[in-house]
Tab-separated table of C-alpha atoms and ligand atoms in Angstrom:
chain	number	residue	atom	x	y	z
A	169	UNK	CA	10.550	18.989	-51.554
A	170	UNK	CA	13.755	19.856	-53.440
A	171	UNK	CA	14.416	18.204	-56.806
A	172	UNK	CA	16.630	15.145	-56.785
A	173	UNK	CA	19.697	14.757	-58.991
A	174	UNK	CA	21.463	11.410	-59.210
A	175	UNK	CA	25.113	11.591	-60.264
A	176	UNK	CA	26.488	8.297	-61.582
A	177	UNK	CA	30.248	7.835	-61.157
A	178	UNK	CA	32.163	9.396	-58.259
A	179	UNK	CA	35.331	10.144	-60.212
A	180	UNK	CA	36.432	13.772	-60.411
A	181	UNK	CA	33.700	14.558	-62.975
A	182	UNK	CA	30.987	13.183	-60.668
A	183	UNK	CA	32.407	14.797	-57.517
A	184	UNK	CA	32.577	18.177	-59.267
A	185	UNK	CA	29.075	17.737	-60.665
A	186	UNK	CA	27.691	16.857	-57.216
A	187	UNK	CA	29.191	20.071	-55.822
A	188	UNK	CA	27.786	22.441	-58.441
A	189	UNK	CA	24.441	20.648	-58.504
A	190	UNK	CA	24.096	20.830	-54.733
A	191	UNK	CA	24.951	24.534	-54.789
A	192	UNK	CA	21.800	25.063	-56.847
A	193	UNK	CA	19.779	23.859	-53.851
A	194	UNK	CA	19.059	20.419	-55.308
A	195	UNK	CA	19.192	17.217	-53.298
A	196	UNK	CA	22.050	15.112	-54.720
A	197	UNK	CA	22.832	11.396	-54.507
A	198	UNK	CA	26.258	10.389	-55.848
A	199	UNK	CA	26.684	6.701	-56.641
A	200	UNK	CA	29.667	4.592	-57.577
A	201	UNK	CA	30.176	0.886	-58.151
A	202	UNK	CA	33.508	1.085	-56.316
A	203	UNK	CA	33.851	1.296	-52.550
A	204	UNK	CA	35.856	4.511	-52.784
A	205	UNK	CA	35.317	7.793	-54.594
A	206	UNK	CA	37.904	9.441	-56.869
A	207	UNK	CA	38.016	7.003	-59.809
A	208	UNK	CA	41.226	7.617	-61.731
A	209	UNK	CA	42.384	10.196	-59.230
A	210	UNK	CA	43.367	8.173	-56.192
A	211	UNK	CA	46.363	6.975	-54.242
A	212	UNK	CA	47.078	3.585	-52.708
A	213	UNK	CA	49.114	3.346	-49.500
A	214	UNK	CA	51.642	0.557	-49.001
A	215	UNK	CA	55.070	0.146	-47.379
A	216	UNK	CA	54.780	3.651	-45.917
A	217	UNK	CA	54.361	5.231	-49.376
A	218	UNK	CA	51.508	6.630	-51.459
A	219	UNK	CA	51.326	5.457	-55.078
A	220	UNK	CA	48.972	7.367	-57.360
A	221	UNK	CA	46.439	5.612	-59.503
A	222	UNK	CA	45.856	7.528	-62.770
A	223	UNK	CA	46.313	11.299	-62.649
A	224	UNK	CA	49.123	12.717	-60.504
A	225	UNK	CA	48.607	16.425	-60.348
A	226	UNK	CA	45.985	19.156	-59.940
A	227	UNK	CA	46.350	22.014	-62.383
A	228	UNK	CA	44.661	25.410	-62.219
A	229	UNK	CA	41.775	25.475	-64.652
A	230	UNK	CA	41.629	29.288	-64.687
A	231	UNK	CA	37.991	29.210	-63.469
A	232	UNK	CA	38.163	30.577	-59.958
A	233	UNK	CA	35.047	28.948	-58.456
A	234	UNK	CA	36.076	25.590	-59.919
A	235	UNK	CA	39.666	25.944	-58.673
A	236	UNK	CA	38.405	27.032	-55.250
A	237	UNK	CA	36.394	23.862	-54.905
A	238	UNK	CA	39.124	21.567	-56.284
A	239	UNK	CA	42.122	22.921	-54.426
A	240	UNK	CA	41.206	26.140	-52.628
A	241	UNK	CA	42.723	24.641	-49.442
A	242	UNK	CA	46.178	24.139	-51.008
A	243	UNK	CA	49.101	26.292	-49.944
A	244	UNK	CA	52.851	25.828	-49.769
A	245	UNK	CA	52.317	24.382	-46.245
A	246	UNK	CA	50.392	21.323	-47.406
A	247	UNK	CA	51.337	21.133	-51.056
A	248	UNK	CA	54.252	21.321	-53.478
A	249	UNK	CA	53.352	23.961	-56.054
A	250	UNK	CA	54.939	23.638	-59.493
A	251	UNK	CA	54.697	26.357	-62.130
A	252	UNK	CA	56.689	24.204	-64.548
A	253	UNK	CA	56.215	20.467	-64.983
A	254	UNK	CA	59.646	18.996	-65.659
A	255	UNK	CA	59.125	16.209	-68.188
A	256	UNK	CA	61.656	14.163	-70.081
A	257	UNK	CA	61.679	11.342	-72.559
A	258	UNK	CA	63.693	8.243	-73.286
A	259	UNK	CA	64.064	7.241	-76.926
A	260	UNK	CA	66.511	4.993	-78.794
A	261	UNK	CA	68.561	4.447	-75.653
A	262	UNK	CA	68.976	8.180	-74.897
A	263	UNK	CA	67.509	10.115	-71.965
A	264	UNK	CA	66.381	13.629	-72.845
A	265	UNK	CA	65.711	15.864	-69.855
A	266	UNK	CA	64.469	18.874	-71.811
A	267	UNK	CA	60.964	17.824	-72.717
A	268	UNK	CA	58.391	15.042	-72.743
A	269	UNK	CA	58.217	15.154	-76.534
A	270	UNK	CA	60.206	12.653	-78.564
A	271	UNK	CA	63.707	13.776	-79.550
A	272	UNK	CA	64.436	13.405	-83.281
A	273	UNK	CA	68.081	14.421	-82.934
A	274	UNK	CA	69.031	10.921	-81.740
A	275	UNK	CA	68.258	9.488	-85.195
A	276	UNK	CA	71.104	8.718	-87.630
A	277	UNK	CA	72.252	11.997	-89.234
A	278	UNK	CA	70.914	11.343	-92.738
A	279	UNK	CA	67.444	10.440	-91.426
A	280	UNK	CA	67.467	13.394	-89.071
A	281	UNK	CA	68.431	15.877	-91.836
A	282	UNK	CA	65.885	14.445	-94.253
A	283	UNK	CA	63.194	14.481	-91.539
A	284	UNK	CA	63.890	18.131	-90.603
A	285	UNK	CA	63.738	19.285	-94.201
A	286	UNK	CA	60.388	17.496	-94.709
A	287	UNK	CA	59.015	18.833	-91.432
A	288	UNK	CA	59.833	22.410	-92.415
A	289	UNK	CA	58.230	22.043	-95.829
A	290	UNK	CA	54.991	20.275	-94.827
A	291	UNK	CA	51.919	22.435	-95.512
A	292	UNK	CA	50.208	24.325	-92.741
A	293	UNK	CA	46.877	22.518	-92.958
A	294	UNK	CA	46.853	18.754	-93.113
A	295	UNK	CA	43.354	17.431	-92.528
A	296	UNK	CA	43.496	13.648	-92.437
A	297	UNK	CA	41.156	10.700	-92.065
A	298	UNK	CA	43.430	8.602	-89.865
A	299	UNK	CA	46.426	8.976	-87.560
A	300	UNK	CA	48.994	7.719	-90.058
A	301	UNK	CA	47.984	10.321	-92.658
A	302	UNK	CA	47.763	12.961	-89.958
A	303	UNK	CA	51.296	12.293	-88.691
A	304	UNK	CA	52.780	12.093	-92.189
A	305	UNK	CA	50.982	15.329	-93.124
A	306	UNK	CA	52.290	17.061	-90.003
A	307	UNK	CA	55.844	15.716	-89.640
A	308	UNK	CA	56.705	14.150	-93.015
A	309	UNK	CA	57.198	10.563	-94.083
A	310	UNK	CA	60.755	10.181	-92.707
A	311	UNK	CA	59.925	11.113	-89.107
A	312	UNK	CA	56.734	9.073	-89.399
A	313	UNK	CA	58.653	5.944	-90.418
A	314	UNK	CA	61.593	6.375	-88.069
A	315	UNK	CA	59.693	7.617	-84.989
A	316	UNK	CA	55.916	7.759	-84.899
A	317	UNK	CA	55.008	4.492	-86.580
A	318	UNK	CA	56.575	2.327	-83.854
A	319	UNK	CA	55.803	4.665	-80.956
A	320	UNK	CA	52.100	4.643	-81.894
A	321	UNK	CA	52.174	0.839	-82.141
A	322	UNK	CA	53.841	0.614	-78.715
A	323	UNK	CA	51.173	2.721	-77.015
A	324	UNK	CA	48.067	1.641	-78.920
A	325	UNK	CA	48.889	-1.913	-80.037
A	326	UNK	CA	47.588	-1.299	-83.567
A	327	UNK	CA	48.761	0.466	-86.713
A	328	UNK	CA	48.317	4.243	-86.959
A	329	UNK	CA	46.415	3.625	-90.196
A	330	UNK	CA	43.459	2.247	-88.190
A	331	UNK	CA	43.450	4.969	-85.518
A	332	UNK	CA	41.580	8.252	-85.146
A	333	UNK	CA	43.671	11.421	-85.491
A	334	UNK	CA	43.628	12.176	-81.725
A	335	UNK	CA	44.149	8.554	-80.577
A	336	UNK	CA	47.565	9.070	-78.969
A	337	UNK	CA	47.190	12.633	-77.640
A	338	UNK	CA	47.375	11.371	-74.002
A	339	UNK	CA	50.949	10.211	-74.637
A	340	UNK	CA	52.256	13.578	-75.877
A	341	UNK	CA	52.767	12.138	-79.371
A	342	UNK	CA	51.693	15.508	-80.766
A	343	UNK	CA	54.956	17.439	-81.144
A	344	UNK	CA	58.614	16.722	-81.674
A	345	UNK	CA	61.968	18.054	-80.516
A	346	UNK	CA	63.926	18.615	-83.697
A	347	UNK	CA	66.121	21.733	-83.443
A	348	UNK	CA	68.333	23.471	-80.922
A	349	UNK	CA	66.756	25.757	-78.356
A	350	UNK	CA	67.208	29.078	-80.183
A	351	UNK	CA	66.045	27.773	-83.555
A	352	UNK	CA	63.003	26.218	-81.887
A	353	UNK	CA	62.171	29.498	-80.128
A	354	UNK	CA	62.341	31.385	-83.441
A	355	UNK	CA	60.344	28.803	-85.400
A	356	UNK	CA	57.589	28.460	-82.830
A	357	UNK	CA	56.734	32.138	-83.266
A	358	UNK	CA	55.003	30.899	-86.427
A	359	UNK	CA	51.772	29.045	-85.638
A	360	UNK	CA	52.499	26.348	-88.224
A	361	UNK	CA	55.738	25.308	-86.474
A	362	UNK	CA	54.383	25.953	-83.017
A	363	UNK	CA	51.882	23.141	-83.617
A	364	UNK	CA	54.686	20.708	-84.486
A	365	UNK	CA	57.651	21.589	-82.283
A	366	UNK	CA	58.117	21.017	-78.585
A	367	UNK	CA	60.044	23.664	-76.659
A	368	UNK	CA	63.228	22.606	-74.888
A	369	UNK	CA	62.390	24.235	-71.605
A	370	UNK	CA	58.858	25.113	-70.688
A	371	UNK	CA	59.681	28.707	-69.700
A	372	UNK	CA	57.669	30.518	-67.065
A	373	UNK	CA	54.115	29.464	-66.738
A	374	UNK	CA	51.423	31.320	-64.834
A	375	UNK	CA	49.553	28.056	-64.315
A	376	UNK	CA	50.006	26.469	-60.900
A	377	UNK	CA	50.159	22.693	-60.518
A	378	UNK	CA	49.664	21.128	-57.118
A	379	UNK	CA	50.922	17.928	-55.544
A	380	UNK	CA	49.809	17.361	-51.905
A	381	UNK	CA	52.623	16.881	-49.368
A	382	UNK	CA	50.735	14.049	-47.668
A	383	UNK	CA	48.436	11.328	-48.910
A	384	UNK	CA	49.484	11.406	-52.571
A	385	UNK	CA	47.250	13.086	-55.126
A	386	UNK	CA	44.301	11.025	-53.850
A	387	UNK	CA	44.568	12.546	-50.351
A	388	UNK	CA	42.488	15.458	-51.619
A	389	UNK	CA	39.521	13.190	-52.384
A	390	UNK	CA	38.922	12.876	-48.644
A	391	UNK	CA	38.662	16.698	-48.386
A	392	UNK	CA	36.398	17.009	-51.430
A	393	UNK	CA	34.067	14.288	-50.140
A	394	UNK	CA	33.952	15.990	-46.737
A	395	UNK	CA	32.867	19.224	-48.454
A	396	UNK	CA	30.114	17.327	-50.274
A	397	UNK	CA	29.042	15.644	-47.054
A	398	UNK	CA	28.737	19.023	-45.294
A	399	UNK	CA	26.550	20.245	-48.162
A	400	UNK	CA	24.227	17.267	-47.656
A	401	UNK	CA	25.276	15.252	-50.717
A	402	UNK	CA	24.638	11.560	-50.082
A	403	UNK	CA	27.391	9.221	-51.326
A	404	UNK	CA	26.425	5.622	-52.035
A	405	UNK	CA	29.521	3.494	-52.678
A	406	UNK	CA	29.504	-0.100	-53.998
A	407	UNK	CA	26.209	0.563	-55.794
A	408	UNK	CA	25.628	-1.677	-58.791
A	409	UNK	CA	23.086	-0.274	-61.272
A	410	UNK	CA	20.953	-2.949	-62.865
A	411	UNK	CA	18.418	-0.836	-64.776
A	412	UNK	CA	17.630	2.734	-65.741
A	413	UNK	CA	13.966	3.537	-66.431
A	414	UNK	CA	12.868	6.290	-68.805
A	415	UNK	CA	9.799	7.445	-70.680
A	416	UNK	CA	10.175	9.344	-73.955
A	417	UNK	CA	13.725	10.352	-73.128
A	418	UNK	CA	13.006	11.424	-69.550
A	419	UNK	CA	14.799	9.233	-67.000
A	420	UNK	CA	12.752	8.756	-63.821
A	421	UNK	CA	14.371	5.862	-61.946
A	422	UNK	CA	17.773	4.294	-61.362
A	423	UNK	CA	17.588	0.741	-60.048
A	424	UNK	CA	20.517	-0.611	-58.042
A	425	UNK	CA	21.022	-3.983	-56.375
A	426	UNK	CA	20.188	-2.349	-53.030
A	427	UNK	CA	17.087	-0.399	-54.101
A	428	UNK	CA	15.615	2.127	-56.557
A	429	UNK	CA	16.041	5.889	-56.654
A	430	UNK	CA	13.411	8.130	-58.263
A	431	UNK	CA	14.952	11.239	-59.748
A	432	UNK	CA	14.342	14.421	-61.700
A	433	UNK	CA	17.707	14.708	-63.309
A	434	UNK	CA	20.589	12.366	-64.061
A	435	UNK	CA	24.239	13.304	-64.393
A	436	UNK	CA	26.000	10.561	-66.301
A	437	UNK	CA	29.828	10.380	-66.193
A	438	UNK	CA	30.270	6.863	-67.635
A	439	UNK	CA	30.413	5.627	-71.231
A	440	UNK	CA	27.130	6.075	-73.114
A	441	UNK	CA	27.387	2.455	-74.268
A	442	UNK	CA	26.600	1.436	-70.663
A	443	UNK	CA	23.686	3.885	-70.460
A	444	UNK	CA	21.896	2.527	-73.548
A	445	UNK	CA	22.461	-1.007	-72.283
A	446	UNK	CA	20.957	-0.213	-68.859
A	447	UNK	CA	18.021	1.620	-70.467
A	448	UNK	CA	17.573	-1.237	-72.945
A	449	UNK	CA	17.839	0.654	-76.254
A	450	UNK	CA	18.698	-2.364	-78.367
A	451	UNK	CA	19.369	-0.622	-81.691
A	452	UNK	CA	22.180	1.471	-80.200
A	453	UNK	CA	23.930	-1.364	-78.366
A	454	UNK	CA	27.342	-2.438	-79.616
A	455	UNK	CA	30.518	-3.989	-78.256
A	456	UNK	CA	32.122	-1.815	-75.529
A	457	UNK	CA	35.262	0.109	-76.599
A	458	UNK	CA	38.556	-1.747	-76.323
A	459	UNK	CA	40.999	-0.560	-73.671
A	460	UNK	CA	44.726	-1.310	-73.535
A	461	UNK	CA	45.867	-3.855	-70.992
A	462	UNK	CA	47.221	-1.334	-68.470
A	463	UNK	CA	49.258	-1.859	-65.331
A	464	UNK	CA	51.080	0.232	-62.736
A	465	UNK	CA	54.423	-0.942	-61.341
A	466	UNK	CA	55.491	0.742	-58.106
A	467	UNK	CA	58.998	0.656	-56.684
A	468	UNK	CA	60.695	2.054	-53.581
A	469	UNK	CA	64.489	2.415	-53.410
A	470	UNK	CA	66.830	3.115	-50.546
A	471	UNK	CA	68.458	5.997	-52.419
A	472	UNK	CA	67.259	8.799	-54.691
A	473	UNK	CA	66.594	8.081	-58.363
A	474	UNK	CA	69.087	9.646	-60.796
A	475	UNK	CA	66.825	12.302	-62.272
A	476	UNK	CA	65.286	15.655	-61.464
A	477	UNK	CA	62.314	15.017	-63.766
A	478	UNK	CA	58.742	14.595	-62.584
A	479	UNK	CA	57.651	12.437	-65.540
A	480	UNK	CA	59.573	10.529	-68.179
A	481	UNK	CA	57.805	9.326	-71.341
A	482	UNK	CA	59.514	6.146	-72.460
A	483	UNK	CA	59.088	6.121	-76.246
A	484	UNK	CA	61.859	3.565	-76.723
A	485	UNK	CA	60.096	0.676	-78.435
A	486	UNK	CA	62.563	-1.890	-77.081
A	487	UNK	CA	61.286	-1.212	-73.565
A	488	UNK	CA	57.952	-2.160	-72.022
A	489	UNK	CA	57.871	0.864	-69.703
A	490	UNK	CA	55.583	3.764	-70.565
A	491	UNK	CA	55.370	6.910	-68.461
A	492	UNK	CA	57.444	6.971	-65.254
A	493	UNK	CA	56.448	9.228	-62.345
A	494	UNK	CA	59.164	10.128	-59.845
A	495	UNK	CA	57.598	11.032	-56.511
A	496	UNK	CA	60.821	12.522	-55.110
A	497	UNK	CA	60.502	15.345	-57.681
A	498	UNK	CA	56.715	15.644	-57.391
A	499	UNK	CA	56.975	16.151	-53.637
A	500	UNK	CA	60.496	17.642	-53.612
A	501	UNK	CA	61.262	15.431	-50.630
A	502	UNK	CA	63.169	12.277	-49.781
A	503	UNK	CA	60.557	9.910	-51.178
A	504	UNK	CA	62.562	7.515	-53.325
A	505	UNK	CA	59.741	5.839	-55.176
A	506	UNK	CA	58.291	5.771	-58.657
A	507	UNK	CA	55.340	4.406	-60.601
A	508	UNK	CA	55.790	3.022	-64.116
A	509	UNK	CA	52.706	2.852	-66.368
A	510	UNK	CA	52.769	-0.012	-68.837
A	511	UNK	CA	50.386	-0.552	-71.735
A	512	UNK	CA	50.373	-3.921	-73.416
A	513	UNK	CA	48.280	-6.239	-75.547
A	514	UNK	CA	45.549	-8.292	-73.922
A	515	UNK	CA	46.853	-11.721	-73.053
A	516	UNK	CA	50.159	-10.326	-71.729
A	517	UNK	CA	50.493	-11.276	-68.059
A	518	UNK	CA	51.673	-7.876	-66.843
A	519	UNK	CA	52.162	-8.922	-63.228
A	520	UNK	CA	54.919	-11.331	-64.292
A	521	UNK	CA	56.873	-8.434	-65.861
A	522	UNK	CA	57.785	-6.665	-62.637
A	523	UNK	CA	61.469	-7.690	-62.648
A	524	UNK	CA	61.744	-6.744	-66.315
A	525	UNK	CA	60.358	-3.266	-65.616
A	526	UNK	CA	62.800	-2.879	-62.707
A	527	UNK	CA	65.686	-3.903	-65.017
A	528	UNK	CA	64.529	-1.246	-67.479
A	529	UNK	CA	64.862	1.448	-64.794
A	530	UNK	CA	68.456	0.303	-64.295
A	531	UNK	CA	69.049	0.263	-68.070
A	532	UNK	CA	67.795	3.864	-68.301
A	533	UNK	CA	70.354	4.718	-65.613
A	534	UNK	CA	67.651	5.935	-63.239
A	535	UNK	CA	68.804	3.652	-60.452
A	536	UNK	CA	72.213	3.997	-58.982
A	537	UNK	CA	74.316	0.807	-58.860
A	538	UNK	CA	74.649	1.200	-55.093
A	539	UNK	CA	70.884	1.562	-54.678
A	540	UNK	CA	68.534	-1.314	-53.772
A	541	UNK	CA	64.883	-1.802	-54.518
A	542	UNK	CA	63.261	-2.285	-51.106
A	543	UNK	CA	59.638	-2.612	-52.201
A	544	UNK	CA	57.792	-3.467	-55.404
A	545	UNK	CA	54.156	-4.033	-56.314
A	546	UNK	CA	51.883	-4.315	-59.332
A	547	UNK	CA	48.418	-2.731	-59.701
A	548	UNK	CA	46.165	-3.381	-62.699
A	549	UNK	CA	44.103	-0.501	-64.160
A	550	UNK	CA	40.718	-1.400	-65.642
A	551	UNK	CA	39.356	0.783	-68.487
A	552	UNK	CA	42.518	2.934	-68.576
A	553	UNK	CA	43.481	3.987	-72.091
A	554	UNK	CA	41.014	3.413	-74.948
A	555	UNK	CA	42.192	2.174	-78.336
A	556	UNK	CA	40.550	4.910	-80.385
A	557	UNK	CA	40.235	3.435	-83.869
A	558	UNK	CA	38.472	5.432	-86.592
A	559	UNK	CA	35.662	2.890	-86.330
A	560	UNK	CA	35.339	3.312	-82.527
A	561	UNK	CA	35.439	7.109	-82.866
A	562	UNK	CA	32.697	7.042	-85.492
A	563	UNK	CA	30.492	4.744	-83.357
A	564	UNK	CA	31.180	6.870	-80.296
A	565	UNK	CA	30.140	10.087	-82.095
A	566	UNK	CA	26.969	8.456	-83.424
A	567	UNK	CA	26.003	7.168	-79.983
A	568	UNK	CA	26.844	10.480	-78.368
A	569	UNK	CA	24.599	12.366	-80.802
A	570	UNK	CA	21.802	9.858	-80.281
A	571	UNK	CA	21.979	10.201	-76.479
A	572	UNK	CA	22.146	14.002	-76.573
A	573	UNK	CA	19.178	14.166	-78.939
A	574	UNK	CA	17.029	11.554	-77.196
A	575	UNK	CA	17.470	12.076	-73.457
A	576	UNK	CA	15.899	15.233	-72.024
A	577	UNK	CA	17.025	15.259	-68.402
A	578	UNK	CA	20.550	13.841	-68.570
A	579	UNK	CA	23.768	15.890	-68.463
A	580	UNK	CA	26.674	13.987	-70.026
A	581	UNK	CA	30.038	14.565	-68.361
A	582	UNK	CA	33.314	12.741	-67.748
A	583	UNK	CA	36.212	11.333	-69.674
A	584	UNK	CA	35.448	10.454	-73.273
A	585	UNK	CA	37.690	9.161	-76.062
A	586	UNK	CA	38.311	12.765	-77.080
A	587	UNK	CA	38.347	14.442	-73.631
A	588	UNK	CA	41.071	12.664	-71.689
A	589	UNK	CA	42.938	15.154	-69.507
A	590	UNK	CA	41.511	15.916	-66.101
A	591	UNK	CA	41.355	19.704	-66.508
A	592	UNK	CA	39.496	19.330	-69.821
A	593	UNK	CA	36.996	16.973	-68.146
A	594	UNK	CA	36.467	19.438	-65.267
A	595	UNK	CA	36.189	22.572	-67.390
A	596	UNK	CA	33.637	20.782	-69.584
A	597	UNK	CA	31.658	19.815	-66.445
A	598	UNK	CA	31.727	23.384	-65.157
A	599	UNK	CA	30.498	24.890	-68.431
A	600	UNK	CA	27.692	22.363	-68.772
A	601	UNK	CA	26.509	22.701	-65.176
A	602	UNK	CA	27.099	26.357	-64.425
A	603	UNK	CA	27.177	28.270	-67.699
A	604	UNK	CA	24.738	26.353	-69.871
A	605	UNK	CA	22.131	25.402	-67.289
B	719	LIG	C1	46.845	5.456	-65.993
B	719	LIG	C2	46.222	6.814	-66.222
B	719	LIG	C3	46.973	7.969	-66.056
B	719	LIG	C4	46.402	9.222	-66.252
B	719	LIG	N1	47.172	10.320	-66.085
B	719	LIG	C5	46.647	11.546	-66.299
B	719	LIG	C6	47.443	12.714	-66.151
B	719	LIG	O1	48.626	12.628	-65.832
B	719	LIG	N2	46.878	13.927	-66.356
B	719	LIG	C7	45.550	14.042	-66.680
B	719	LIG	O2	45.059	15.167	-66.826
B	719	LIG	N3	44.763	12.964	-66.831
B	719	LIG	C8	45.286	11.710	-66.657
B	719	LIG	N4	44.499	10.607	-66.796
B	719	LIG	C9	43.071	10.805	-67.121
B	719	LIG	C10	42.271	11.276	-65.909
B	719	LIG	O3	42.574	10.445	-64.834
B	719	LIG	C11	40.798	11.261	-66.229
B	719	LIG	O4	40.527	12.146	-67.277
B	719	LIG	C12	39.888	11.690	-65.089
B	719	LIG	O5	40.269	11.164	-63.870
B	719	LIG	C13	38.504	11.269	-65.478
B	719	LIG	O6	37.574	11.481	-64.455
B	719	LIG	P1	36.114	10.876	-64.600
B	719	LIG	O7	35.365	11.252	-63.401
B	719	LIG	O8	35.550	11.269	-65.922
B	719	LIG	O9	36.323	9.293	-64.721
B	719	LIG	P2	36.902	8.238	-63.695
B	719	LIG	O10	37.972	8.806	-62.882
B	719	LIG	O11	37.187	7.040	-64.523
B	719	LIG	O12	35.669	7.944	-62.739
B	719	LIG	C14	34.579	7.127	-63.105
B	719	LIG	C15	33.947	6.586	-61.821
B	719	LIG	O13	32.824	5.791	-62.206
B	719	LIG	C16	32.804	4.611	-61.454
B	719	LIG	N5	32.079	3.575	-62.207
B	719	LIG	C17	32.526	2.795	-63.225
B	719	LIG	N6	31.534	1.977	-63.639
B	719	LIG	C18	30.449	2.243	-62.871
B	719	LIG	C19	29.120	1.727	-62.829
B	719	LIG	N7	28.708	0.775	-63.652
B	719	LIG	N8	28.255	2.256	-61.923
B	719	LIG	C20	28.649	3.242	-61.075
B	719	LIG	N9	29.896	3.755	-61.078
B	719	LIG	C21	30.780	3.270	-61.965
B	719	LIG	C22	34.279	4.277	-61.242
B	719	LIG	O14	34.445	3.449	-60.095
B	719	LIG	C23	34.877	5.668	-61.049
B	719	LIG	O15	34.890	6.055	-59.689
B	719	LIG	C24	45.037	9.326	-66.615
B	719	LIG	C25	44.274	8.167	-66.796
B	719	LIG	C26	44.868	6.923	-66.617
B	719	LIG	C27	44.032	5.699	-66.850
């Protein structure tokens, strides 16, 4: 009888793991607590439109067998292929269509000049113990105080002083637009400035990014699950795990509300805090990590939105809106809809903010005066963006080391506080399952 692998979590990490595991000739059972697979790569259909939930785009990973599985079926017939992702940002009441990075040139002239001179003179290496020191070391105290301090607070809800260095990487708070295009091009030839400055235009990229023409980004999940089904992978949706049994670090049984599964190998794509709780390792149990109160606001208009950007990062701290995704530019078709991600403190009733978020789109001049909103909806996101404090990061690393040292037949994959972007999650899965096995 072939060996049985149980994969827990049918997000993209679990789906990819099930594929590579099954290719080794192993029997694979993929389980998820949700009724659908895909996790944070999904699309919801309403009012004749698809609204993505989480990630919006598939990017080439550069690993051909991984790319073949993920999007080998994509072509210009069924997919819009982008070599450049057109991002913009909105900061201090100004729309910048050049880049997703925050634009320092909208600051008052004296602050801007002072900030640029500090930025150019900051040392190359700036190791830091928290995000505040990291940002001051990288960009200088003026840009920190006039830009990053409030932007970090908007996205994370806490002061940068309490956060880990990489806590706001998902929001592109890693570089800055500070000089004109030519100066930036010259400066970024030096590694030190390249790490700080965002380019105005992204230039030609060899990386392909794919957005399906039908079904939103989540439409591809159906195809991936069909591939798994043909390979004999068994998918068990709506499965609630109540216990995981192990002996001396070797897991031998996963117990769910609808029965037990005996296994040889476990692929775990969820937080390790849940694993130690289900196994019952009391000394490693602690409070689960805090996530931002996250919501998605979807709108459909009767006319096109006033922008050719695919994403807009709203850094403006007077506005609630976070990243805006414009489907008309993702699909390059007459789909006049958008999704606005909003991150807020717990206790904020996000659903009640839908009119406010719509007003913000008007304020940013994205909606023409003659245009009407013909559909709106709110979707909450559970466990979206973690608040990565230095304390959480330290606990996470300790738990991660413990789990890696103790368990002998578990492969740990999936999104972690330090591996957020989908391609990083997938490349990590590939290396662990194909290269290191
Ligand atoms: C709002 C938002 C926007 C994002 N945008 C981008 C982006 O633009 N680009 C990008 O690269 N990345 C983006 N990401 C991150 C990206 O979506 C993730 O890195 C990626 O989808 C992670 O895949 P995963 O399989 O590790 O986790 P998930 O997609 O979270 O999948 C985990 C799966 O586990 C299941 N599960 C949970 N608990 C249990 C349980 N107890 N038992 C069994 N199953 C369980 C869930 O139902 C889910 O299906 C975004 C994330 C969010 C929240």
